[in-house]
Amino acid sequence: GWLFRRGMAWGRQSGVSKRQVILFILCACVCQSGAETLRYSLPEEMERDSFVANIAKDLGVPLSQLAARKARVVSEGNEQLFRLDQNTGALTAKESLDREEICPQSDTCTLVFKIFFENPLQLIRGEVEVRDVNDNSPVFPEKEMVLEIPETASPESRFPLESAQDKDVGINGLQNYSLGPNPHFSLAIGTAKDGVKYLELVLQRQLDREEQGELNLLLTATDGGSPPRSGTAQVRIVVLDANDNIPVFDREVYEVRLAENSPPEQLVVRVAAADPDEGSNGEVRYAFTQTSERSRQLFQLNRTTGEIRVVGNLDFEEAKSHKMVVKATDGGGLSAHCKVQVEVLDVNDNAPEIALTSLTASIPEDAPPRTVVALFSVRDRDSGDNGRTECSIDGDLPFRLTPTFDNYYELRTTAALDRERTAEYNITITATDWGTKRLSSRESIFVQIADVNDNAPEFSQEVYTMFVTENNSPMLRIGRMKATDADAGNNARVNYALVRQEGKEQPQVSINAENGDVYILRPLDYEK
């Protein structure tokens, strides 16, 4: 309202028309669309159609305007998660939201949506944070872990255990471990640099196979929810006879960089552990441990040679790195561990995606320059220059693209339109990324130009000469006058009429208003 009053006052002082002022204000409003962000939060696992917020109330928009301006909500991505009721202004979740499914392995889960208004066009950004609830218990990858430990193992020896996984995050995630009472082992809990807790079984009292050849321990993982949830696994200790050398890896950490388009069977790295013992006690076998199921699907470890090869399709957009732990075990059951860290390198394998948000299929030919015709967004799932995009229009057309925000573009007119010259435009938009091997996609927009009555009828000639023989019959047709109009529809429909001039004798002819046929009204006498 303030902008409108100031604009009209400036127009009166500057001699600018009211129409120009309104167009200026509309442009300013469109340019400012999306400046504010609505932020809400919602616990996960709420029932479908759960209330999120009243959009009309939060934006200060009358309810009548929601339907009048065709207000609607659009979520980012392919799945539409929210619904906007134009009658009440209520924003609701279409389905029950599962945070672990929507945002796996993420501490925060924020869903982005856009509110679109038309007449005038307006775009408002919104965010909904899906809050975690404690609906998942810690789970060990296996219900039973088997450790083969020689009886010669000295006190304070440490043995890694498989960690539990909890899909919840924060305080609801995995918090602590405990080990059932026993005379030989205690539990050591450490935290890696990436914040993940790891477990080690610590030997407190020397083992004696002849005294007890096998032990069974209960390992419990607990989260921090209220009430807390827990999961358990059995740890079976098999005590082995003496084998005094353990395998030793040639390095503790193997770091590898690998392109995401690496083909199957490509060698990633070869881990190697040596054991100076003889016979079966010196034969080393390799296996993954403390490695996620997804990494096991992408990489295969040869248990004899230690070669790790690609067996799945790597995707930089899915995961930028993979961490694995390889366990080397000799024939006597002694084992050692090393880490393998694979950094996935991005390859330009995703073309830009054009998503049309709003389109005006028909615009009048007297629409002023900079009229908004369409609104669309461009997204490229690659990173860096591979995900950087630019847009262009094919051909020399009276349209141009204007970037707005968040990779949104407006298609606007650049000059006056003339339907009689061009009645329709097929506009091809090309989105291209900046990768070394540039990828692109195209989207065609069909715009019709609506007719405006801006052309007067034109006769085929300025003077028509017609002849008639005297003593003719009444209402005799003696010729036709023809006029055309370059407009379309009713604007091009032509009606004919004789111009009556005051003070002059009424003509002896008439004209058909529909087709221009000229008739003699009564018989004529050449002598008169």
GROMACS .gro file of N, CA, C and O in nm, residues 51-123:
model
  292
   51PHE      N    1  -0.179  -3.078   1.056
   51PHE     CA    2  -0.169  -2.932   1.036
   51PHE      C    3  -0.024  -2.886   1.056
   51PHE      O    4   0.041  -2.924   1.152
   52VAL      N    5   0.025  -2.805   0.963
   52VAL     CA    6   0.159  -2.747   0.973
   52VAL      C    7   0.151  -2.600   1.010
   52VAL      O    8   0.214  -2.554   1.105
   53ALA      N    9   0.073  -2.522   0.936
   53ALA     CA   10   0.063  -2.378   0.962
   53ALA      C   11  -0.055  -2.322   0.882
   53ALA      O   12  -0.108  -2.386   0.792
   54ASN      N   13  -0.097  -2.202   0.920
   54ASN     CA   14  -0.197  -2.128   0.843
   54ASN      C   15  -0.123  -2.024   0.759
   54ASN      O   16  -0.077  -1.922   0.809
   55ILE      N   17  -0.109  -2.056   0.631
   55ILE     CA   18  -0.030  -1.971   0.540
   55ILE      C   19  -0.094  -1.833   0.526
   55ILE      O   20  -0.025  -1.731   0.527
   56ALA      N   21  -0.228  -1.830   0.514
   56ALA     CA   22  -0.295  -1.700   0.496
   56ALA      C   23  -0.269  -1.609   0.617
   56ALA      O   24  -0.242  -1.490   0.602
   57LYS      N   25  -0.278  -1.668   0.737
   57LYS     CA   26  -0.256  -1.587   0.858
   57LYS      C   27  -0.112  -1.539   0.868
   57LYS      O   28  -0.085  -1.424   0.899
   58ASP      N   29  -0.015  -1.630   0.838
   58ASP     CA   30   0.126  -1.594   0.851
   58ASP      C   31   0.168  -1.491   0.748
   58ASP      O   32   0.258  -1.412   0.773
   59LEU      N   33   0.107  -1.495   0.629
   59LEU     CA   34   0.142  -1.398   0.525
   59LEU      C   35   0.057  -1.272   0.532
   59LEU      O   36   0.084  -1.176   0.460
   60GLY      N   37  -0.048  -1.275   0.615
   60GLY     CA   38  -0.138  -1.159   0.621
   60GLY      C   39  -0.219  -1.144   0.494
   60GLY      O   40  -0.249  -1.033   0.451
   61VAL      N   41  -0.255  -1.257   0.432
   61VAL     CA   42  -0.331  -1.255   0.306
   61VAL      C   43  -0.475  -1.295   0.336
   61VAL      O   44  -0.499  -1.397   0.401
   62PRO      N   45  -0.575  -1.217   0.291
   62PRO     CA   46  -0.715  -1.258   0.311
   62PRO      C   47  -0.741  -1.394   0.245
   62PRO      O   48  -0.682  -1.427   0.141
   63LEU      N   49  -0.829  -1.471   0.308
   63LEU     CA   50  -0.858  -1.604   0.254
   63LEU      C   51  -0.912  -1.597   0.111
   63LEU      O   52  -0.883  -1.684   0.028
   64SER      N   53  -0.988  -1.492   0.082
   64SER     CA   54  -1.046  -1.480  -0.053
   64SER      C   55  -0.938  -1.469  -0.160
   64SER      O   56  -0.959  -1.508  -0.275
   65GLN      N   57  -0.820  -1.419  -0.120
   65GLN     CA   58  -0.714  -1.400  -0.218
   65GLN      C   59  -0.647  -1.532  -0.256
   65GLN      O   60  -0.585  -1.542  -0.362
   66LEU      N   61  -0.654  -1.634  -0.168
   66LEU     CA   62  -0.588  -1.761  -0.198
   66LEU      C   63  -0.645  -1.824  -0.324
   66LEU      O   64  -0.572  -1.869  -0.412
   67ALA      N   65  -0.778  -1.828  -0.333
   67ALA     CA   66  -0.840  -1.885  -0.452
   67ALA      C   67  -0.833  -1.789  -0.570
   67ALA      O   68  -0.808  -1.830  -0.684
   68ALA      N   69  -0.853  -1.660  -0.541
   68ALA     CA   70  -0.854  -1.562  -0.649
   68ALA      C   71  -0.718  -1.557  -0.719
   68ALA      O   72  -0.710  -1.541  -0.840
   69ARG      N   73  -0.609  -1.574  -0.642
   69ARG     CA   74  -0.476  -1.567  -0.702
   69ARG      C   75  -0.417  -1.705  -0.725
   69ARG      O   76  -0.297  -1.720  -0.747
   70LYS      N   77  -0.502  -1.808  -0.719
   70LYS     CA   78  -0.461  -1.945  -0.749
   70LYS      C   79  -0.338  -1.987  -0.668
   70LYS      O   80  -0.239  -2.036  -0.721
   71ALA      N   81  -0.344  -1.963  -0.540
   71ALA     CA   82  -0.231  -1.998  -0.453
   71ALA      C   83  -0.214  -2.149  -0.448
   71ALA      O   84  -0.311  -2.225  -0.443
   72ARG      N   85  -0.091  -2.194  -0.454
   72ARG     CA   86  -0.063  -2.337  -0.447
   72ARG      C   87   0.076  -2.358  -0.389
   72ARG      O   88   0.157  -2.266  -0.386
   73VAL      N   89   0.100  -2.480  -0.340
   73VAL     CA   90   0.228  -2.513  -0.278
   73VAL      C   91   0.297  -2.618  -0.363
   73VAL      O   92   0.234  -2.711  -0.414
   74VAL      N   93   0.429  -2.602  -0.381
   74VAL     CA   94   0.509  -2.695  -0.459
   74VAL      C   95   0.632  -2.730  -0.378
   74VAL      O   96   0.705  -2.642  -0.333
   75SER      N   97   0.654  -2.862  -0.357
   75SER     CA   98   0.772  -2.907  -0.283
   75SER      C   99   0.888  -2.926  -0.379
   75SER      O  100   0.870  -2.953  -0.497
   76GLU      N  101   1.010  -2.912  -0.325
   76GLU     CA  102   1.127  -2.940  -0.407
   76GLU      C  103   1.137  -3.090  -0.428
   76GLU      O  104   1.102  -3.170  -0.342
   77GLY      N  105   1.190  -3.129  -0.546
   77GLY     CA  106   1.198  -3.271  -0.578
   77GLY      C  107   1.072  -3.318  -0.648
   77GLY      O  108   0.982  -3.241  -0.682
   78ASN      N  109   1.065  -3.449  -0.675
   78ASN     CA  110   0.954  -3.505  -0.752
   78ASN      C  111   0.830  -3.531  -0.669
   78ASN      O  112   0.719  -3.533  -0.721
   79GLU      N  113   0.844  -3.553  -0.536
   79GLU     CA  114   0.729  -3.589  -0.452
   79GLU      C  115   0.674  -3.465  -0.381
   79GLU      O  116   0.748  -3.390  -0.320
   80GLN      N  117   0.544  -3.446  -0.396
   80GLN     CA  118   0.477  -3.332  -0.331
   80GLN      C  119   0.431  -3.376  -0.192
   80GLN      O  120   0.346  -3.464  -0.178
   81LEU      N  121   0.490  -3.314  -0.089
   81LEU     CA  122   0.467  -3.360   0.048
   81LEU      C  123   0.362  -3.280   0.122
   81LEU      O  124   0.315  -3.323   0.226
   82PHE      N  125   0.322  -3.163   0.070
   82PHE     CA  126   0.230  -3.077   0.142
   82PHE      C  127   0.111  -3.040   0.055
   82PHE      O  128   0.114  -3.048  -0.067
   83ARG      N  129   0.004  -2.997   0.124
   83ARG     CA  130  -0.119  -2.958   0.056
   83ARG      C  131  -0.165  -2.825   0.115
   83ARG      O  132  -0.158  -2.804   0.236
   84LEU      N  133  -0.209  -2.734   0.029
   84LEU     CA  134  -0.258  -2.602   0.073
   84LEU      C  135  -0.408  -2.594   0.045
   84LEU      O  136  -0.452  -2.608  -0.069
   85ASP      N  137  -0.486  -2.572   0.152
   85ASP     CA  138  -0.631  -2.556   0.139
   85ASP      C  139  -0.661  -2.409   0.111
   85ASP      O  140  -0.639  -2.323   0.198
   86GLN      N  141  -0.711  -2.379  -0.010
   86GLN     CA  142  -0.738  -2.240  -0.047
   86GLN      C  143  -0.856  -2.182   0.031
   86GLN      O  144  -0.871  -2.060   0.040
   87ASN      N  145  -0.939  -2.268   0.087
   87ASN     CA  146  -1.057  -2.216   0.160
   87ASN      C  147  -1.022  -2.174   0.302
   87ASN      O  148  -1.083  -2.081   0.356
   88THR      N  149  -0.926  -2.245   0.365
   88THR     CA  150  -0.892  -2.215   0.504
   88THR      C  151  -0.753  -2.158   0.522
   88THR      O  152  -0.722  -2.105   0.627
   89GLY      N  153  -0.667  -2.171   0.418
   89GLY     CA  154  -0.530  -2.126   0.429
   89GLY      C  155  -0.441  -2.225   0.503
   89GLY      O  156  -0.325  -2.195   0.528
   90ALA      N  157  -0.490  -2.345   0.536
   90ALA     CA  158  -0.413  -2.441   0.615
   90ALA      C  159  -0.314  -2.515   0.526
   90ALA      O  160  -0.350  -2.565   0.420
   91LEU      N  161  -0.190  -2.522   0.572
   91LEU     CA  162  -0.086  -2.604   0.509
   91LEU      C  163  -0.077  -2.734   0.588
   91LEU      O  164  -0.052  -2.733   0.708
   92THR      N  165  -0.097  -2.849   0.519
   92THR     CA  166  -0.097  -2.979   0.587
   92THR      C  167  -0.002  -3.073   0.517
   92THR      O  168   0.031  -3.056   0.400
   93ALA      N  169   0.042  -3.176   0.592
   93ALA     CA  170   0.127  -3.281   0.535
   93ALA      C  171   0.037  -3.384   0.468
   93ALA      O  172  -0.056  -3.436   0.529
   94LYS      N  173   0.065  -3.415   0.341
   94LYS     CA  174  -0.021  -3.507   0.267
   94LYS      C  175  -0.014  -3.649   0.324
   94LYS      O  176  -0.112  -3.720   0.325
   95GLU      N  177   0.105  -3.689   0.371
   95GLU     CA  178   0.123  -3.823   0.425
   95GLU      C  179   0.202  -3.813   0.556
   95GLU      O  180   0.256  -3.707   0.589
   96SER      N  181   0.205  -3.921   0.629
   96SER     CA  182   0.288  -3.927   0.749
   96SER      C  183   0.435  -3.920   0.707
   96SER      O  184   0.478  -3.991   0.616
   97LEU      N  185   0.514  -3.831   0.771
   97LEU     CA  186   0.653  -3.809   0.733
   97LEU      C  187   0.745  -3.893   0.821
   97LEU      O  188   0.738  -3.888   0.943
   98ASP      N  189   0.831  -3.970   0.754
   98ASP     CA  190   0.929  -4.052   0.824
   98ASP      C  191   1.066  -3.987   0.803
   98ASP      O  192   1.121  -3.992   0.693
   99ARG      N  193   1.120  -3.925   0.908
   99ARG     CA  194   1.245  -3.853   0.895
   99ARG      C  195   1.358  -3.944   0.846
   99ARG      O  196   1.442  -3.904   0.766
  100GLU      N  197   1.362  -4.068   0.897
  100GLU     CA  198   1.469  -4.158   0.857
  100GLU      C  199   1.460  -4.196   0.710
  100GLU      O  200   1.561  -4.227   0.649
  101GLU      N  201   1.341  -4.194   0.654
  101GLU     CA  202   1.327  -4.225   0.511
  101GLU      C  203   1.356  -4.103   0.424
  101GLU      O  204   1.418  -4.114   0.319
  102ILE      N  205   1.313  -3.986   0.472
  102ILE     CA  206   1.331  -3.863   0.392
  102ILE      C  207   1.475  -3.815   0.399
  102ILE      O  208   1.533  -3.776   0.297
  103CYS      N  209   1.534  -3.815   0.519
  103CYS     CA  210   1.670  -3.760   0.537
  103CYS      C  211   1.757  -3.864   0.606
  103CYS      O  212   1.795  -3.848   0.723
  104PRO      N  213   1.791  -3.974   0.539
  104PRO     CA  214   1.874  -4.076   0.604
  104PRO      C  215   2.013  -4.023   0.634
  104PRO      O  216   2.072  -3.948   0.557
  105GLN      N  217   2.066  -4.062   0.750
  105GLN     CA  218   2.202  -4.027   0.791
  105GLN      C  219   2.224  -3.876   0.795
  105GLN      O  220   2.333  -3.828   0.766
  106SER      N  221   2.122  -3.801   0.830
  106SER     CA  222   2.134  -3.655   0.839
  106SER      C  223   2.086  -3.610   0.976
  106SER      O  224   1.980  -3.653   1.024
  107ASP      N  225   2.165  -3.521   1.041
  107ASP     CA  226   2.126  -3.474   1.175
  107ASP      C  227   2.005  -3.383   1.169
  107ASP      O  228   1.924  -3.379   1.262
  108THR      N  229   1.992  -3.307   1.064
  108THR     CA  230   1.875  -3.220   1.048
  108THR      C  231   1.800  -3.259   0.923
  108THR      O  232   1.860  -3.309   0.828
  109CYS      N  233   1.671  -3.235   0.924
  109CYS     CA  234   1.586  -3.271   0.810
  109CYS      C  235   1.495  -3.154   0.779
  109CYS      O  236   1.398  -3.128   0.851
  110THR      N  237   1.530  -3.081   0.676
  110THR     CA  238   1.454  -2.962   0.638
  110THR      C  239   1.395  -2.982   0.499
  110THR      O  240   1.468  -3.012   0.405
  111LEU      N  241   1.263  -2.968   0.490
  111LEU     CA  242   1.193  -2.979   0.361
  111LEU      C  243   1.161  -2.839   0.311
  111LEU      O  244   1.106  -2.757   0.385
  112VAL      N  245   1.196  -2.814   0.187
  112VAL     CA  246   1.177  -2.681   0.128
  112VAL      C  247   1.056  -2.685   0.035
  112VAL      O  248   1.038  -2.780  -0.042
  113PHE      N  249   0.971  -2.583   0.044
  113PHE     CA  250   0.858  -2.571  -0.046
  113PHE      C  251   0.845  -2.427  -0.092
  113PHE      O  252   0.906  -2.337  -0.037
  114LYS      N  253   0.765  -2.407  -0.195
  114LYS     CA  254   0.739  -2.274  -0.249
  114LYS      C  255   0.587  -2.250  -0.252
  114LYS      O  256   0.510  -2.342  -0.284
  115ILE      N  257   0.544  -2.130  -0.213
  115ILE     CA  258   0.406  -2.086  -0.227
  115ILE      C  259   0.399  -1.994  -0.349
  115ILE      O  260   0.471  -1.895  -0.355
  116PHE      N  261   0.313  -2.029  -0.446
  116PHE     CA  262   0.301  -1.950  -0.568
  116PHE      C  263   0.166  -1.878  -0.571
  116PHE      O  264   0.062  -1.935  -0.539
  117PHE      N  265   0.170  -1.751  -0.602
  117PHE     CA  266   0.050  -1.671  -0.627
  117PHE      C  267   0.055  -1.621  -0.771
  117PHE      O  268   0.162  -1.598  -0.827
  118GLU      N  269  -0.062  -1.602  -0.829
  118GLU     CA  270  -0.073  -1.541  -0.961
  118GLU      C  271  -0.156  -1.413  -0.950
  118GLU      O  272  -0.225  -1.389  -0.851
  119ASN      N  273  -0.144  -1.332  -1.056
  119ASN     CA  274  -0.225  -1.209  -1.067
  119ASN      C  275  -0.215  -1.116  -0.945
  119ASN      O  276  -0.313  -1.095  -0.875
  120PRO      N  277  -0.100  -1.058  -0.908
  120PRO     CA  278   0.026  -1.071  -0.980
  120PRO      C  279   0.104  -1.194  -0.934
  120PRO      O  280   0.077  -1.250  -0.829
  121LEU      N  281   0.206  -1.229  -1.015
  121LEU     CA  282   0.288  -1.344  -0.983
  121LEU      C  283   0.373  -1.316  -0.860
  121LEU      O  284   0.438  -1.213  -0.850
  122GLN      N  285   0.371  -1.408  -0.762
  122GLN     CA  286   0.449  -1.393  -0.640
  122GLN      C  287   0.497  -1.529  -0.594
  122GLN      O  288   0.425  -1.629  -0.606
  123LEU      N  289   0.618  -1.538  -0.546
  123LEU     CA  290   0.682  -1.662  -0.505
  123LEU      C  291   0.739  -1.645  -0.364
  123LEU      O  292   0.816  -1.554  -0.339
   0.00000   0.00000   0.00000
